[in-house]
Amino acid sequence: MSLESHITRVIWEEASRDWVELSSCDVVVVGAGPSGLTAAKYLAEKGLKTLVLERRLSFGGGIGGGGMLLHKAVVDERGLGILMDFNIRYKPSSIRGLYVVDTAELTAKLAAGALDAGAKIIPGISVEDVIVRYNPFRVQGVVVEWSAVQFSGLHVDPLFIESKAVIDATGHDAEVLRILEKKNPESKVKIPGEKSAYSEKADVDVVEYTGRVIPGLYATGMAVAAVHGLNRMGPIFTGMLLSGRKVAEAVIRDLESAPK
Ligand code: 48F
């Protein structure tokens, strides 16, 4: 047998092994932006089987664009502990209380931190729906499709991943929450959408409002702003990091107290 056939065989075997193993998870994080990657590290560190699904073939979501394509992001003092947890270098800026990070390092090390903690990240997968159960209404996993199939417009039935918790970390569009609003009136999810910029307030509010939205479904990052009608903050990332850690803590608490 040729090396070519061996390569094919190894890739199919190992990818299939992962998909079988991950068809039932503790937590599915939808979106590998700053909040989703932060959440994934703290969840996986607690020993939870954590899967991050990302539509694109790259990590980091909005980090890569920095501030208007400039390769820097801002973090204030509240975020320094998390930067240290991920071993991300930062430097004080000319403005007291504000620190600067390189976007490439923020992206790479948030992803590396989540992976090293034991989370699995699968890129190129889009979450297009959720699994629901009634009485009481709850979310019990996600419906997934190759992003390439979605982009192609082909009609291909998706597959499912069951999980005890789903975290919407899809950013400004709050895509998972919008599925609930659109298809499941029983969920009572309403998305007012985010408000205009008020960075100082938004970067605190987004953390304050982070947590469970309905049973089985949690929001972190800018999805929190969309579902609670909060202001936007622009390329200051303290709120994204703190929101990611807070949602992980909420999921861990809920799963620990759930009847076995
Ligand atoms: O947008 P994104 O970075 O979300 P976030 O963690 O952070 C927001 C900041 O980047 C910035 C900001 C605050 O400073 O305003 O914008 O809230 O990352 C969201 C990720 O989710 C992916 C998307 O490709 C991106 O990488 N995503 C979105 N919808 C889906 C998805 C989906 N349906 N399935 C899979 N991935």
PDB file of C-alpha atoms and ligand atoms in Angstrom:
ATOM      1  CA  MET A   1       0.000   0.000   0.000  1.00  0.00           C
ATOM      2  CA  SER A   2       1.220   3.505  -0.835  1.00  0.00           C
ATOM      3  CA  LEU A   3       1.954   6.364   1.542  1.00  0.00           C
ATOM      4  CA  GLU A   4      -0.972   8.199  -0.068  1.00  0.00           C
ATOM      5  CA  SER A   5      -3.451   5.507   0.947  1.00  0.00           C
ATOM      6  CA  HIS A   6      -1.946   5.423   4.440  1.00  0.00           C
ATOM      7  CA  ILE A   7      -2.372   9.176   4.818  1.00  0.00           C
ATOM      8  CA  THR A   8      -6.028   8.903   3.822  1.00  0.00           C
ATOM      9  CA  ARG A   9      -6.621   5.991   6.151  1.00  0.00           C
ATOM     10  CA  VAL A  10      -4.986   7.661   9.164  1.00  0.00           C
ATOM     11  CA  ILE A  11      -6.929  10.904   8.675  1.00  0.00           C
ATOM     12  CA  TRP A  12     -10.292   9.128   8.353  1.00  0.00           C
ATOM     13  CA  GLU A  13      -9.577   6.840  11.307  1.00  0.00           C
ATOM     14  CA  GLU A  14      -8.507   9.604  13.662  1.00  0.00           C
ATOM     15  CA  ALA A  15     -11.179  12.125  12.618  1.00  0.00           C
ATOM     16  CA  SER A  16     -13.875   9.444  12.958  1.00  0.00           C
ATOM     17  CA  ARG A  17     -12.550   8.502  16.387  1.00  0.00           C
ATOM     18  CA  ASP A  18     -12.859  12.139  17.500  1.00  0.00           C
ATOM     19  CA  TRP A  19     -16.390  12.534  16.098  1.00  0.00           C
ATOM     20  CA  VAL A  20     -17.597   9.338  17.746  1.00  0.00           C
ATOM     21  CA  GLU A  21     -16.026  10.394  21.035  1.00  0.00           C
ATOM     22  CA  LEU A  22     -17.447  13.937  20.781  1.00  0.00           C
ATOM     23  CA  SER A  23     -20.980  13.002  19.687  1.00  0.00           C
ATOM     24  CA  SER A  24     -21.853  13.398  23.365  1.00  0.00           C
ATOM     25  CA  CYS A  25     -20.038  16.147  25.307  1.00  0.00           C
ATOM     26  CA  ASP A  26     -20.347  17.985  28.578  1.00  0.00           C
ATOM     27  CA  VAL A  27     -20.122  21.418  26.958  1.00  0.00           C
ATOM     28  CA  VAL A  28     -20.264  22.702  23.379  1.00  0.00           C
ATOM     29  CA  VAL A  29     -18.854  26.204  22.901  1.00  0.00           C
ATOM     30  CA  VAL A  30     -20.057  27.749  19.650  1.00  0.00           C
ATOM     31  CA  GLY A  31     -17.404  30.141  18.343  1.00  0.00           C
ATOM     32  CA  ALA A  32     -13.633  30.357  18.877  1.00  0.00           C
ATOM     33  CA  GLY A  33     -13.459  34.095  19.545  1.00  0.00           C
ATOM     34  CA  PRO A  34     -11.943  35.561  22.735  1.00  0.00           C
ATOM     35  CA  SER A  35     -14.875  34.730  25.004  1.00  0.00           C
ATOM     36  CA  GLY A  36     -15.358  31.189  23.680  1.00  0.00           C
ATOM     37  CA  LEU A  37     -11.671  30.272  23.899  1.00  0.00           C
ATOM     38  CA  THR A  38     -11.394  31.693  27.412  1.00  0.00           C
ATOM     39  CA  ALA A  39     -14.449  29.745  28.530  1.00  0.00           C
ATOM     40  CA  ALA A  40     -13.099  26.549  26.960  1.00  0.00           C
ATOM     41  CA  LYS A  41      -9.856  26.666  28.949  1.00  0.00           C
ATOM     42  CA  TYR A  42     -11.544  27.055  32.329  1.00  0.00           C
ATOM     43  CA  LEU A  43     -14.152  24.386  31.518  1.00  0.00           C
ATOM     44  CA  ALA A  44     -11.609  21.850  30.281  1.00  0.00           C
ATOM     45  CA  GLU A  45      -9.347  22.521  33.250  1.00  0.00           C
ATOM     46  CA  LYS A  46     -12.194  21.309  35.471  1.00  0.00           C
ATOM     47  CA  GLY A  47     -12.211  18.028  33.579  1.00  0.00           C
ATOM     48  CA  LEU A  48     -15.341  18.737  31.521  1.00  0.00           C
ATOM     49  CA  LYS A  49     -15.417  17.275  28.018  1.00  0.00           C
ATOM     50  CA  THR A  50     -15.394  20.558  26.104  1.00  0.00           C
ATOM     51  CA  LEU A  51     -15.788  20.993  22.355  1.00  0.00           C
ATOM     52  CA  VAL A  52     -15.351  24.324  20.564  1.00  0.00           C
ATOM     53  CA  LEU A  53     -16.962  24.505  17.119  1.00  0.00           C
ATOM     54  CA  GLU A  54     -15.791  27.302  14.842  1.00  0.00           C
ATOM     55  CA  ARG A  55     -17.263  28.220  11.472  1.00  0.00           C
ATOM     56  CA  ARG A  56     -14.038  29.547  10.042  1.00  0.00           C
ATOM     57  CA  LEU A  57     -10.759  27.708   9.522  1.00  0.00           C
ATOM     58  CA  SER A  58      -9.029  30.095  11.923  1.00  0.00           C
ATOM     59  CA  PHE A  59      -9.310  31.061  15.603  1.00  0.00           C
ATOM     60  CA  GLY A  60      -9.802  34.318  17.355  1.00  0.00           C
ATOM     61  CA  GLY A  61     -13.009  35.765  15.888  1.00  0.00           C
ATOM     62  CA  GLY A  62     -12.802  39.553  16.099  1.00  0.00           C
ATOM     63  CA  ILE A  63      -9.335  39.620  17.693  1.00  0.00           C
ATOM     64  CA  GLY A  64      -7.569  39.358  14.346  1.00  0.00           C
ATOM     65  CA  GLY A  65      -9.023  42.624  13.091  1.00  0.00           C
ATOM     66  CA  GLY A  66      -7.605  44.472  16.143  1.00  0.00           C
ATOM     67  CA  GLY A  67      -8.732  48.089  16.116  1.00  0.00           C
ATOM     68  CA  MET A  68      -9.515  49.020  12.540  1.00  0.00           C
ATOM     69  CA  LEU A  69      -6.976  46.419  11.324  1.00  0.00           C
ATOM     70  CA  LEU A  70      -4.203  47.710  13.602  1.00  0.00           C
ATOM     71  CA  HIS A  71      -2.637  44.668  15.282  1.00  0.00           C
ATOM     72  CA  LYS A  72      -3.151  45.747  18.902  1.00  0.00           C
ATOM     73  CA  ALA A  73      -5.930  45.215  21.430  1.00  0.00           C
ATOM     74  CA  VAL A  74      -6.534  46.949  24.740  1.00  0.00           C
ATOM     75  CA  VAL A  75      -7.105  45.305  28.137  1.00  0.00           C
ATOM     76  CA  ASP A  76      -7.558  47.032  31.484  1.00  0.00           C
ATOM     77  CA  GLU A  77      -6.370  45.932  34.931  1.00  0.00           C
ATOM     78  CA  ARG A  78      -9.337  43.616  35.472  1.00  0.00           C
ATOM     79  CA  GLY A  79      -8.143  41.343  32.663  1.00  0.00           C
ATOM     80  CA  LEU A  80      -4.499  40.959  33.668  1.00  0.00           C
ATOM     81  CA  GLY A  81      -5.067  37.814  35.759  1.00  0.00           C
ATOM     82  CA  ILE A  82      -6.547  36.021  32.771  1.00  0.00           C
ATOM     83  CA  LEU A  83      -3.738  37.200  30.489  1.00  0.00           C
ATOM     84  CA  MET A  84      -1.326  35.699  33.027  1.00  0.00           C
ATOM     85  CA  ASP A  85      -3.288  32.421  33.170  1.00  0.00           C
ATOM     86  CA  PHE A  86      -2.755  32.135  29.401  1.00  0.00           C
ATOM     87  CA  ASN A  87       0.840  33.391  29.536  1.00  0.00           C
ATOM     88  CA  ILE A  88      -0.044  36.310  27.223  1.00  0.00           C
ATOM     89  CA  ARG A  89       2.447  39.173  27.304  1.00  0.00           C
ATOM     90  CA  TYR A  90       1.065  42.684  27.792  1.00  0.00           C
ATOM     91  CA  LYS A  91       2.572  46.082  28.298  1.00  0.00           C
ATOM     92  CA  PRO A  92       1.357  49.226  30.026  1.00  0.00           C
ATOM     93  CA  SER A  93       0.253  51.872  27.537  1.00  0.00           C
ATOM     94  CA  SER A  94       0.715  55.630  27.704  1.00  0.00           C
ATOM     95  CA  ILE A  95      -2.731  55.795  29.351  1.00  0.00           C
ATOM     96  CA  ARG A  96      -2.784  54.839  33.036  1.00  0.00           C
ATOM     97  CA  GLY A  97      -4.736  51.629  33.661  1.00  0.00           C
ATOM     98  CA  LEU A  98      -4.763  50.505  30.023  1.00  0.00           C
ATOM     99  CA  TYR A  99      -2.523  47.700  28.759  1.00  0.00           C
ATOM    100  CA  VAL A 100      -1.799  46.578  25.198  1.00  0.00           C
ATOM    101  CA  VAL A 101      -1.472  43.123  23.674  1.00  0.00           C
ATOM    102  CA  ASP A 102      -0.522  42.004  20.181  1.00  0.00           C
ATOM    103  CA  THR A 103      -3.527  40.491  18.433  1.00  0.00           C
ATOM    104  CA  ALA A 104      -1.532  37.539  17.039  1.00  0.00           C
ATOM    105  CA  GLU A 105      -0.333  36.608  20.525  1.00  0.00           C
ATOM    106  CA  LEU A 106      -3.791  37.030  22.033  1.00  0.00           C
ATOM    107  CA  THR A 107      -5.314  34.773  19.379  1.00  0.00           C
ATOM    108  CA  ALA A 108      -2.596  32.117  19.429  1.00  0.00           C
ATOM    109  CA  LYS A 109      -2.275  31.851  23.195  1.00  0.00           C
ATOM    110  CA  LEU A 110      -6.011  31.860  23.950  1.00  0.00           C
ATOM    111  CA  ALA A 111      -6.345  28.929  21.536  1.00  0.00           C
ATOM    112  CA  ALA A 112      -3.230  27.195  22.885  1.00  0.00           C
ATOM    113  CA  GLY A 113      -4.477  27.652  26.449  1.00  0.00           C
ATOM    114  CA  ALA A 114      -7.830  26.064  25.631  1.00  0.00           C
ATOM    115  CA  LEU A 115      -6.165  23.165  23.803  1.00  0.00           C
ATOM    116  CA  ASP A 116      -3.530  22.579  26.488  1.00  0.00           C
ATOM    117  CA  ALA A 117      -6.273  22.449  29.116  1.00  0.00           C
ATOM    118  CA  GLY A 118      -7.870  19.605  27.152  1.00  0.00           C
ATOM    119  CA  ALA A 119     -10.573  21.306  25.064  1.00  0.00           C
ATOM    120  CA  LYS A 120     -11.046  20.085  21.514  1.00  0.00           C
ATOM    121  CA  ILE A 121     -11.425  22.729  18.796  1.00  0.00           C
ATOM    122  CA  ILE A 122     -12.864  21.704  15.435  1.00  0.00           C
ATOM    123  CA  PRO A 123     -12.673  24.427  12.775  1.00  0.00           C
ATOM    124  CA  GLY A 124     -14.775  24.589   9.623  1.00  0.00           C
ATOM    125  CA  ILE A 125     -17.983  23.539  11.394  1.00  0.00           C
ATOM    126  CA  SER A 126     -21.104  25.705  11.645  1.00  0.00           C
ATOM    127  CA  VAL A 127     -23.818  25.290  14.227  1.00  0.00           C
ATOM    128  CA  GLU A 128     -27.063  25.694  12.308  1.00  0.00           C
ATOM    129  CA  ASP A 129     -29.615  24.625  14.926  1.00  0.00           C
ATOM    130  CA  VAL A 130     -30.001  23.268  18.443  1.00  0.00           C
ATOM    131  CA  ILE A 131     -31.442  20.075  19.947  1.00  0.00           C
ATOM    132  CA  VAL A 132     -34.395  20.860  22.248  1.00  0.00           C
ATOM    133  CA  ARG A 133     -36.532  19.015  24.785  1.00  0.00           C
ATOM    134  CA  TYR A 134     -39.855  20.075  26.329  1.00  0.00           C
ATOM    135  CA  ASN A 135     -41.429  20.193  29.812  1.00  0.00           C
ATOM    136  CA  PRO A 136     -39.396  22.030  30.842  1.00  0.00           C
ATOM    137  CA  PHE A 137     -38.069  23.590  27.637  1.00  0.00           C
ATOM    138  CA  ARG A 138     -34.316  23.148  27.408  1.00  0.00           C
ATOM    139  CA  VAL A 139     -31.412  22.972  24.983  1.00  0.00           C
ATOM    140  CA  GLN A 140     -29.628  19.659  24.852  1.00  0.00           C
ATOM    141  CA  GLY A 141     -27.010  19.998  22.128  1.00  0.00           C
ATOM    142  CA  VAL A 142     -26.352  21.391  18.669  1.00  0.00           C
ATOM    143  CA  VAL A 143     -26.998  20.593  15.026  1.00  0.00           C
ATOM    144  CA  VAL A 144     -23.837  20.854  12.934  1.00  0.00           C
ATOM    145  CA  GLU A 145     -22.848  21.101   9.314  1.00  0.00           C
ATOM    146  CA  TRP A 146     -19.555  21.592   7.445  1.00  0.00           C
ATOM    147  CA  SER A 147     -19.219  25.335   6.831  1.00  0.00           C
ATOM    148  CA  ALA A 148     -18.147  24.471   3.277  1.00  0.00           C
ATOM    149  CA  VAL A 149     -21.504  22.787   2.690  1.00  0.00           C
ATOM    150  CA  GLN A 150     -23.325  25.839   4.047  1.00  0.00           C
ATOM    151  CA  PHE A 151     -21.305  28.179   1.852  1.00  0.00           C
ATOM    152  CA  SER A 152     -21.962  25.998  -1.204  1.00  0.00           C
ATOM    153  CA  GLY A 153     -25.711  26.137  -0.725  1.00  0.00           C
ATOM    154  CA  LEU A 154     -26.025  22.352  -1.199  1.00  0.00           C
ATOM    155  CA  HIS A 155     -28.937  20.664   0.536  1.00  0.00           C
ATOM    156  CA  VAL A 156     -27.173  18.288   2.963  1.00  0.00           C
ATOM    157  CA  ASP A 157     -28.759  17.049   6.173  1.00  0.00           C
ATOM    158  CA  PRO A 158     -26.663  17.920   9.224  1.00  0.00           C
ATOM    159  CA  LEU A 159     -25.566  15.802  12.221  1.00  0.00           C
ATOM    160  CA  PHE A 160     -25.997  16.234  15.979  1.00  0.00           C
ATOM    161  CA  ILE A 161     -23.867  16.681  19.066  1.00  0.00           C
ATOM    162  CA  GLU A 162     -25.523  16.117  22.415  1.00  0.00           C
ATOM    163  CA  SER A 163     -24.289  18.178  25.357  1.00  0.00           C
ATOM    164  CA  LYS A 164     -25.251  19.103  28.895  1.00  0.00           C
ATOM    165  CA  ALA A 165     -24.569  22.776  28.166  1.00  0.00           C
ATOM    166  CA  VAL A 166     -24.275  24.892  25.018  1.00  0.00           C
ATOM    167  CA  ILE A 167     -22.520  28.262  25.129  1.00  0.00           C
ATOM    168  CA  ASP A 168     -23.334  30.885  22.518  1.00  0.00           C
ATOM    169  CA  ALA A 169     -19.965  32.570  21.919  1.00  0.00           C
ATOM    170  CA  THR A 170     -20.819  33.607  18.356  1.00  0.00           C
ATOM    171  CA  GLY A 171     -20.265  37.340  18.901  1.00  0.00           C
ATOM    172  CA  HIS A 172     -22.387  40.289  17.741  1.00  0.00           C
ATOM    173  CA  ASP A 173     -24.853  38.116  15.800  1.00  0.00           C
ATOM    174  CA  ALA A 174     -25.710  35.824  18.757  1.00  0.00           C
ATOM    175  CA  GLU A 175     -26.451  33.129  16.199  1.00  0.00           C
ATOM    176  CA  VAL A 176     -27.487  30.345  18.557  1.00  0.00           C
ATOM    177  CA  LEU A 177     -29.788  32.610  20.543  1.00  0.00           C
ATOM    178  CA  ARG A 178     -31.342  33.878  17.316  1.00  0.00           C
ATOM    179  CA  ILE A 179     -32.191  30.292  16.372  1.00  0.00           C
ATOM    180  CA  LEU A 180     -34.083  30.012  19.654  1.00  0.00           C
ATOM    181  CA  GLU A 181     -35.888  33.298  19.052  1.00  0.00           C
ATOM    182  CA  LYS A 182     -36.826  32.387  15.480  1.00  0.00           C
ATOM    183  CA  LYS A 183     -37.749  28.715  15.755  1.00  0.00           C
ATOM    184  CA  ASN A 184     -38.733  28.128  19.366  1.00  0.00           C
ATOM    185  CA  PRO A 185     -41.254  30.587  20.818  1.00  0.00           C
ATOM    186  CA  GLU A 186     -41.456  28.316  23.893  1.00  0.00           C
ATOM    187  CA  SER A 187     -37.924  29.408  24.739  1.00  0.00           C
ATOM    188  CA  LYS A 188     -39.139  33.013  25.239  1.00  0.00           C
ATOM    189  CA  VAL A 189     -35.727  34.201  23.987  1.00  0.00           C
ATOM    190  CA  LYS A 190     -35.926  37.737  22.578  1.00  0.00           C
ATOM    191  CA  ILE A 191     -32.940  39.514  21.041  1.00  0.00           C
ATOM    192  CA  PRO A 192     -33.148  43.308  21.256  1.00  0.00           C
ATOM    193  CA  GLY A 193     -29.644  43.562  19.718  1.00  0.00           C
ATOM    194  CA  GLU A 194     -26.690  45.565  20.937  1.00  0.00           C
ATOM    195  CA  LYS A 195     -26.698  49.349  21.408  1.00  0.00           C
ATOM    196  CA  SER A 196     -24.202  51.960  20.218  1.00  0.00           C
ATOM    197  CA  ALA A 197     -20.742  52.456  21.702  1.00  0.00           C
ATOM    198  CA  TYR A 198     -20.250  53.267  25.390  1.00  0.00           C
ATOM    199  CA  SER A 199     -17.042  51.359  26.068  1.00  0.00           C
ATOM    200  CA  GLU A 200     -16.628  51.951  29.799  1.00  0.00           C
ATOM    201  CA  LYS A 201     -20.161  50.822  30.594  1.00  0.00           C
ATOM    202  CA  ALA A 202     -20.347  48.026  28.025  1.00  0.00           C
ATOM    203  CA  ASP A 203     -17.126  46.353  29.110  1.00  0.00           C
ATOM    204  CA  VAL A 204     -18.503  46.016  32.661  1.00  0.00           C
ATOM    205  CA  ASP A 205     -22.136  45.242  31.762  1.00  0.00           C
ATOM    206  CA  VAL A 206     -21.185  42.392  29.443  1.00  0.00           C
ATOM    207  CA  VAL A 207     -19.597  40.576  32.371  1.00  0.00           C
ATOM    208  CA  GLU A 208     -22.446  41.395  34.746  1.00  0.00           C
ATOM    209  CA  TYR A 209     -25.064  39.908  32.377  1.00  0.00           C
ATOM    210  CA  THR A 210     -23.032  36.828  31.385  1.00  0.00           C
ATOM    211  CA  GLY A 211     -24.557  33.482  32.295  1.00  0.00           C
ATOM    212  CA  ARG A 212     -27.414  31.109  31.617  1.00  0.00           C
ATOM    213  CA  VAL A 213     -30.153  32.388  29.310  1.00  0.00           C
ATOM    214  CA  ILE A 214     -32.433  29.345  29.401  1.00  0.00           C
ATOM    215  CA  PRO A 215     -31.846  25.825  30.720  1.00  0.00           C
ATOM    216  CA  GLY A 216     -28.955  24.276  28.803  1.00  0.00           C
ATOM    217  CA  LEU A 217     -28.025  27.487  26.965  1.00  0.00           C
ATOM    218  CA  TYR A 218     -25.558  30.134  28.109  1.00  0.00           C
ATOM    219  CA  ALA A 219     -24.232  33.336  26.529  1.00  0.00           C
ATOM    220  CA  THR A 220     -20.771  34.874  26.643  1.00  0.00           C
ATOM    221  CA  GLY A 221     -19.004  37.774  24.927  1.00  0.00           C
ATOM    222  CA  MET A 222     -20.883  40.001  22.500  1.00  0.00           C
ATOM    223  CA  ALA A 223     -23.746  37.513  22.310  1.00  0.00           C
ATOM    224  CA  VAL A 224     -24.536  38.724  25.848  1.00  0.00           C
ATOM    225  CA  ALA A 225     -24.768  42.315  24.568  1.00  0.00           C
ATOM    226  CA  ALA A 226     -27.148  41.225  21.786  1.00  0.00           C
ATOM    227  CA  VAL A 227     -29.507  39.276  24.046  1.00  0.00           C
ATOM    228  CA  HIS A 228     -29.547  41.884  26.833  1.00  0.00           C
ATOM    229  CA  GLY A 229     -29.500  45.028  24.665  1.00  0.00           C
ATOM    230  CA  LEU A 230     -26.145  46.280  25.991  1.00  0.00           C
ATOM    231  CA  ASN A 231     -23.785  48.819  24.450  1.00  0.00           C
ATOM    232  CA  ARG A 232     -20.781  47.859  22.328  1.00  0.00           C
ATOM    233  CA  MET A 233     -17.254  48.532  23.544  1.00  0.00           C
ATOM    234  CA  GLY A 234     -14.898  48.198  20.520  1.00  0.00           C
ATOM    235  CA  PRO A 235     -11.419  46.641  20.718  1.00  0.00           C
ATOM    236  CA  ILE A 236     -11.047  46.561  24.490  1.00  0.00           C
ATOM    237  CA  PHE A 237     -11.080  42.876  25.402  1.00  0.00           C
ATOM    238  CA  THR A 238     -11.294  42.824  29.211  1.00  0.00           C
ATOM    239  CA  GLY A 239     -15.019  42.139  29.129  1.00  0.00           C
ATOM    240  CA  MET A 240     -14.603  39.293  26.625  1.00  0.00           C
ATOM    241  CA  LEU A 241     -12.007  37.546  28.805  1.00  0.00           C
ATOM    242  CA  LEU A 242     -13.921  38.029  32.059  1.00  0.00           C
ATOM    243  CA  SER A 243     -17.182  37.003  30.391  1.00  0.00           C
ATOM    244  CA  GLY A 244     -15.556  33.796  29.123  1.00  0.00           C
ATOM    245  CA  ARG A 245     -14.315  32.903  32.590  1.00  0.00           C
ATOM    246  CA  LYS A 246     -17.640  33.804  34.195  1.00  0.00           C
ATOM    247  CA  VAL A 247     -19.691  31.662  31.834  1.00  0.00           C
ATOM    248  CA  ALA A 248     -17.355  28.737  32.517  1.00  0.00           C
ATOM    249  CA  GLU A 249     -17.901  29.196  36.250  1.00  0.00           C
ATOM    250  CA  ALA A 250     -21.696  29.297  35.747  1.00  0.00           C
ATOM    251  CA  VAL A 251     -21.677  26.090  33.683  1.00  0.00           C
ATOM    252  CA  ILE A 252     -19.401  24.320  36.160  1.00  0.00           C
ATOM    253  CA  ARG A 253     -21.669  25.324  39.058  1.00  0.00           C
ATOM    254  CA  ASP A 254     -24.821  24.184  37.256  1.00  0.00           C
ATOM    255  CA  LEU A 255     -23.347  20.854  36.138  1.00  0.00           C
ATOM    256  CA  GLU A 256     -21.958  20.151  39.590  1.00  0.00           C
ATOM    257  CA  SER A 257     -25.351  20.762  41.194  1.00  0.00           C
ATOM    258  CA  ALA A 258     -27.380  18.895  38.524  1.00  0.00           C
ATOM    259  CA  PRO A 259     -28.890  15.570  39.576  1.00  0.00           C
ATOM    260  CA  LYS A 260     -26.680  12.745  38.271  1.00  0.00           C
TER     261      LYS A 260
HETATM  262  O1  48F B   1     -17.010  37.664  17.122  1.00  0.00           O
HETATM  263  P1  48F B   1     -16.180  36.962  18.116  1.00  0.00           P
HETATM  264  O2  48F B   1     -14.782  37.441  18.328  1.00  0.00           O
HETATM  265  O3  48F B   1     -17.009  36.883  19.489  1.00  0.00           O
HETATM  266  P2  48F B   1     -16.717  37.327  21.012  1.00  0.00           P
HETATM  267  O4  48F B   1     -15.954  36.272  21.707  1.00  0.00           O
HETATM  268  O5  48F B   1     -15.749  38.596  20.906  1.00  0.00           O
HETATM  269  C1  48F B   1     -16.148  39.805  20.303  1.00  0.00           C
HETATM  270  C2  48F B   1     -14.893  40.592  19.987  1.00  0.00           C
HETATM  271  O6  48F B   1     -14.099  39.879  19.051  1.00  0.00           O
HETATM  272  C3  48F B   1     -15.147  42.000  19.414  1.00  0.00           C
HETATM  273  C4  48F B   1     -15.777  42.960  20.345  1.00  0.00           C
HETATM  274  C5  48F B   1     -15.357  43.065  21.764  1.00  0.00           C
HETATM  275  O7  48F B   1     -14.162  43.663  21.897  1.00  0.00           O
HETATM  276  O8  48F B   1     -16.646  43.693  19.972  1.00  0.00           O
HETATM  277  O9  48F B   1     -15.959  41.882  18.258  1.00  0.00           O
HETATM  278  O10 48F B   1     -18.009  37.749  21.545  1.00  0.00           O
HETATM  279  O11 48F B   1     -16.084  35.419  17.722  1.00  0.00           O
HETATM  280  C6  48F B   1     -17.226  34.687  17.389  1.00  0.00           C
HETATM  281  C7  48F B   1     -16.777  33.462  16.620  1.00  0.00           C
HETATM  282  O12 48F B   1     -17.910  32.619  16.421  1.00  0.00           O
HETATM  283  C8  48F B   1     -17.880  32.075  15.117  1.00  0.00           C
HETATM  284  C9  48F B   1     -17.277  33.192  14.255  1.00  0.00           C
HETATM  285  O13 48F B   1     -16.708  32.691  13.070  1.00  0.00           O
HETATM  286  C10 48F B   1     -16.241  33.783  15.211  1.00  0.00           C
HETATM  287  O14 48F B   1     -14.974  33.183  15.054  1.00  0.00           O
HETATM  288  N1  48F B   1     -19.261  31.732  14.752  1.00  0.00           N
HETATM  289  C11 48F B   1     -20.296  32.592  14.556  1.00  0.00           C
HETATM  290  N2  48F B   1     -21.428  31.916  14.297  1.00  0.00           N
HETATM  291  C12 48F B   1     -21.101  30.588  14.326  1.00  0.00           C
HETATM  292  C13 48F B   1     -19.722  30.475  14.616  1.00  0.00           C
HETATM  293  C14 48F B   1     -21.837  29.380  14.122  1.00  0.00           C
HETATM  294  N3  48F B   1     -23.156  29.395  13.839  1.00  0.00           N
HETATM  295  N4  48F B   1     -21.191  28.190  14.208  1.00  0.00           N
HETATM  296  C15 48F B   1     -19.854  28.153  14.483  1.00  0.00           C
HETATM  297  N5  48F B   1     -19.109  29.286  14.692  1.00  0.00           N
END
